[in-house]
Amino acid sequence: MIVIVGLIVAFILIVIFSNRGTRQCRWREDRSGDCDGMKKFRCAACGAQAFTKTGRPPTICQRDM
Ligand SMILES: [Zn+2]
């Protein structure tokens, strides 16, 4: 019984940590930083900066990278 509970808790923790990266990120376009066709985005939540070629915000938070 204890083993089953432990597995459930571990699974929940994995789900939480795997989703934590993107949950808090709110990417904002920063046109002053555009260059070479790359769009600059700045995360309003953690302050991370990223460049993308697609014109869309990054899908991950780069705070811990
Ligand atoms: Zn962020």
Tab-separated table of N, CA and C and ligand atoms in Angstrom:
chain	number	residue	atom	x	y	z
A	1	MET	N	0.831	-1.210	0.000
A	1	MET	CA	0.000	0.000	0.000
A	1	MET	C	0.863	1.256	0.000
A	2	ILE	N	1.886	1.250	0.841
A	2	ILE	CA	2.766	2.426	0.901
A	2	ILE	C	3.479	2.630	-0.436
A	3	VAL	N	3.839	1.523	-1.080
A	3	VAL	CA	4.519	1.624	-2.378
A	3	VAL	C	3.615	2.284	-3.407
A	4	ILE	N	2.356	1.914	-3.404
A	4	ILE	CA	1.411	2.487	-4.373
A	4	ILE	C	1.253	3.988	-4.145
A	5	VAL	N	1.120	4.371	-2.877
A	5	VAL	CA	0.987	5.796	-2.551
A	5	VAL	C	2.238	6.554	-2.992
A	6	GLY	N	3.406	5.953	-2.767
A	6	GLY	CA	4.657	6.589	-3.166
A	6	GLY	C	4.727	6.799	-4.673
A	7	LEU	N	4.276	5.809	-5.426
A	7	LEU	CA	4.282	5.937	-6.885
A	7	LEU	C	3.345	7.050	-7.344
A	8	ILE	N	2.195	7.143	-6.704
A	8	ILE	CA	1.234	8.189	-7.071
A	8	ILE	C	1.833	9.565	-6.788
A	9	VAL	N	2.447	9.724	-5.623
A	9	VAL	CA	3.051	11.005	-5.260
A	9	VAL	C	4.162	11.364	-6.248
A	10	ALA	N	5.003	10.379	-6.600
A	10	ALA	CA	6.090	10.625	-7.546
A	10	ALA	C	5.534	11.062	-8.899
A	11	PHE	N	4.465	10.414	-9.340
A	11	PHE	CA	3.860	10.763	-10.626
A	11	PHE	C	3.335	12.195	-10.604
A	12	ILE	N	2.688	12.569	-9.515
A	12	ILE	CA	2.153	13.929	-9.398
A	12	ILE	C	3.282	14.958	-9.442
A	13	LEU	N	4.380	14.662	-8.741
A	13	LEU	CA	5.513	15.584	-8.724
A	13	LEU	C	6.096	15.745	-10.127
A	14	ILE	N	6.195	14.638	-10.875
A	14	ILE	CA	6.732	14.707	-12.235
A	14	ILE	C	5.850	15.600	-13.103
A	15	VAL	N	4.539	15.447	-12.973
A	15	VAL	CA	3.612	16.264	-13.767
A	15	VAL	C	3.776	17.739	-13.420
A	16	ILE	N	3.863	18.034	-12.122
A	16	ILE	CA	3.989	19.425	-11.690
A	16	ILE	C	5.271	20.047	-12.226
A	17	PHE	N	6.398	19.318	-12.087
A	17	PHE	CA	7.678	19.896	-12.487
A	17	PHE	C	7.804	19.996	-14.006
A	18	SER	N	7.178	19.091	-14.738
A	18	SER	CA	7.287	19.137	-16.194
A	18	SER	C	6.450	20.272	-16.767
A	19	ASN	N	5.436	20.709	-16.058
A	19	ASN	CA	4.595	21.794	-16.546
A	19	ASN	C	5.024	23.153	-16.016
A	20	ARG	N	5.895	23.161	-15.040
A	20	ARG	CA	6.224	24.413	-14.377
A	20	ARG	C	6.900	25.398	-15.331
A	21	GLY	N	7.634	24.879	-16.323
A	21	GLY	CA	8.424	25.747	-17.192
A	21	GLY	C	7.613	26.755	-17.959
A	22	THR	N	6.450	26.364	-18.432
A	22	THR	CA	5.702	27.260	-19.307
A	22	THR	C	4.550	27.947	-18.603
A	23	ARG	N	4.189	27.470	-17.462
A	23	ARG	CA	2.967	27.963	-16.846
A	23	ARG	C	3.049	29.447	-16.504
A	24	GLN	N	4.196	29.883	-16.024
A	24	GLN	CA	4.299	31.252	-15.535
A	24	GLN	C	4.755	32.245	-16.601
A	25	CYS	N	5.100	31.745	-17.780
A	25	CYS	CA	5.700	32.639	-18.765
A	25	CYS	C	4.653	33.408	-19.546
A	26	ARG	N	4.891	34.706	-19.658
A	26	ARG	CA	4.038	35.558	-20.483
A	26	ARG	C	4.952	36.353	-21.415
A	27	TRP	N	5.090	35.842	-22.629
A	27	TRP	CA	6.016	36.458	-23.568
A	27	TRP	C	5.410	37.708	-24.184
A	28	ARG	N	6.201	38.753	-24.204
A	28	ARG	CA	5.773	40.004	-24.818
A	28	ARG	C	6.740	40.336	-25.939
A	29	GLU	N	6.193	40.822	-27.032
A	29	GLU	CA	7.022	41.188	-28.171
A	29	GLU	C	7.785	42.472	-27.872
A	30	ASP	N	9.054	42.479	-28.183
A	30	ASP	CA	9.892	43.661	-27.980
A	30	ASP	C	10.466	44.068	-29.333
A	31	ARG	N	9.772	44.966	-30.020
A	31	ARG	CA	10.133	45.297	-31.398
A	31	ARG	C	11.449	46.042	-31.481
A	32	SER	N	11.873	46.663	-30.418
A	32	SER	CA	13.129	47.404	-30.468
A	32	SER	C	14.319	46.461	-30.577
A	33	GLY	N	14.098	45.161	-30.285
A	33	GLY	CA	15.204	44.214	-30.316
A	33	GLY	C	15.213	43.327	-31.544
A	34	ASP	N	14.307	43.586	-32.493
A	34	ASP	CA	14.277	42.745	-33.689
A	34	ASP	C	15.545	42.910	-34.512
A	35	CYS	N	16.041	41.815	-35.065
A	35	CYS	CA	17.206	41.901	-35.931
A	35	CYS	C	17.292	40.663	-36.810
A	36	ASP	N	17.697	40.863	-38.070
A	36	ASP	CA	17.913	39.766	-39.012
A	36	ASP	C	16.691	38.865	-39.145
A	37	GLY	N	15.512	39.463	-39.124
A	37	GLY	CA	14.304	38.663	-39.294
A	37	GLY	C	13.889	37.908	-38.052
A	38	MET	N	14.647	38.073	-36.999
A	38	MET	CA	14.306	37.397	-35.746
A	38	MET	C	13.490	38.355	-34.888
A	39	LYS	N	12.480	37.836	-34.278
A	39	LYS	CA	11.684	38.653	-33.367
A	39	LYS	C	12.141	38.432	-31.930
A	40	LYS	N	12.217	39.537	-31.227
A	40	LYS	CA	12.648	39.449	-29.838
A	40	LYS	C	11.434	39.400	-28.918
A	41	PHE	N	11.470	38.487	-27.993
A	41	PHE	CA	10.402	38.384	-27.003
A	41	PHE	C	11.006	38.456	-25.607
A	42	ARG	N	10.245	39.070	-24.731
A	42	ARG	CA	10.681	39.180	-23.353
A	42	ARG	C	9.578	38.635	-22.457
A	43	CYS	N	9.979	37.827	-21.495
A	43	CYS	CA	9.002	37.228	-20.595
A	43	CYS	C	8.689	38.204	-19.475
A	44	ALA	N	7.408	38.546	-19.360
A	44	ALA	CA	6.996	39.503	-18.341
A	44	ALA	C	7.005	38.872	-16.952
A	45	ALA	N	7.024	37.570	-16.904
A	45	ALA	CA	6.955	36.887	-15.619
A	45	ALA	C	8.326	36.716	-14.985
A	46	CYS	N	9.326	36.338	-15.794
A	46	CYS	CA	10.637	36.034	-15.209
A	46	CYS	C	11.754	36.881	-15.810
A	47	GLY	N	11.454	37.692	-16.831
A	47	GLY	CA	12.468	38.576	-17.379
A	47	GLY	C	13.381	37.945	-18.401
A	48	ALA	N	13.139	36.684	-18.765
A	48	ALA	CA	13.976	36.026	-19.755
A	48	ALA	C	13.761	36.654	-21.133
A	49	GLN	N	14.798	36.603	-21.973
A	49	GLN	CA	14.692	37.121	-23.323
A	49	GLN	C	14.982	36.001	-24.306
A	50	ALA	N	14.259	36.038	-25.437
A	50	ALA	CA	14.449	34.991	-26.431
A	50	ALA	C	14.170	35.542	-27.809
A	51	PHE	N	14.798	34.925	-28.818
A	51	PHE	CA	14.572	35.311	-30.203
A	51	PHE	C	13.959	34.134	-30.951
A	52	THR	N	12.971	34.443	-31.810
A	52	THR	CA	12.386	33.385	-32.626
A	52	THR	C	12.309	33.851	-34.072
A	53	LYS	N	12.370	32.911	-34.987
A	53	LYS	CA	12.239	33.232	-36.404
A	53	LYS	C	10.810	33.109	-36.883
A	54	THR	N	9.966	32.458	-36.110
A	54	THR	CA	8.596	32.210	-36.544
A	54	THR	C	7.685	33.395	-36.282
A	55	GLY	N	8.134	34.338	-35.451
A	55	GLY	CA	7.288	35.459	-35.104
A	55	GLY	C	6.335	35.153	-33.973
A	56	ARG	N	6.442	33.945	-33.474
A	56	ARG	CA	5.582	33.565	-32.357
A	56	ARG	C	6.419	33.473	-31.078
A	57	PRO	N	5.777	33.662	-29.962
A	57	PRO	CA	6.516	33.590	-28.689
A	57	PRO	C	7.075	32.187	-28.467
A	58	PRO	N	8.180	32.088	-27.734
A	58	PRO	CA	8.732	30.782	-27.382
A	58	PRO	C	7.722	29.977	-26.582
A	59	THR	N	7.875	28.667	-26.622
A	59	THR	CA	6.927	27.805	-25.917
A	59	THR	C	7.465	27.371	-24.561
A	60	ILE	N	8.690	27.758	-24.270
A	60	ILE	CA	9.273	27.339	-22.991
A	60	ILE	C	9.776	28.563	-22.241
A	61	CYS	N	9.889	28.408	-20.956
A	61	CYS	CA	10.482	29.461	-20.139
A	61	CYS	C	11.975	29.243	-20.080
A	62	GLN	N	12.750	30.297	-20.287
A	62	GLN	CA	14.198	30.159	-20.330
A	62	GLN	C	14.843	30.670	-19.054
A	63	ARG	N	14.081	30.794	-18.040
A	63	ARG	CA	14.608	31.327	-16.794
A	63	ARG	C	15.722	30.451	-16.244
A	64	ASP	N	15.544	29.139	-16.366
A	64	ASP	CA	16.501	28.219	-15.746
A	64	ASP	C	17.567	27.740	-16.717
A	65	MET	N	17.608	28.295	-17.907
A	65	MET	CA	18.577	27.834	-18.893
A	65	MET	C	19.842	28.679	-18.863
B	1	ZN	ZN	9.468	33.185	-18.086
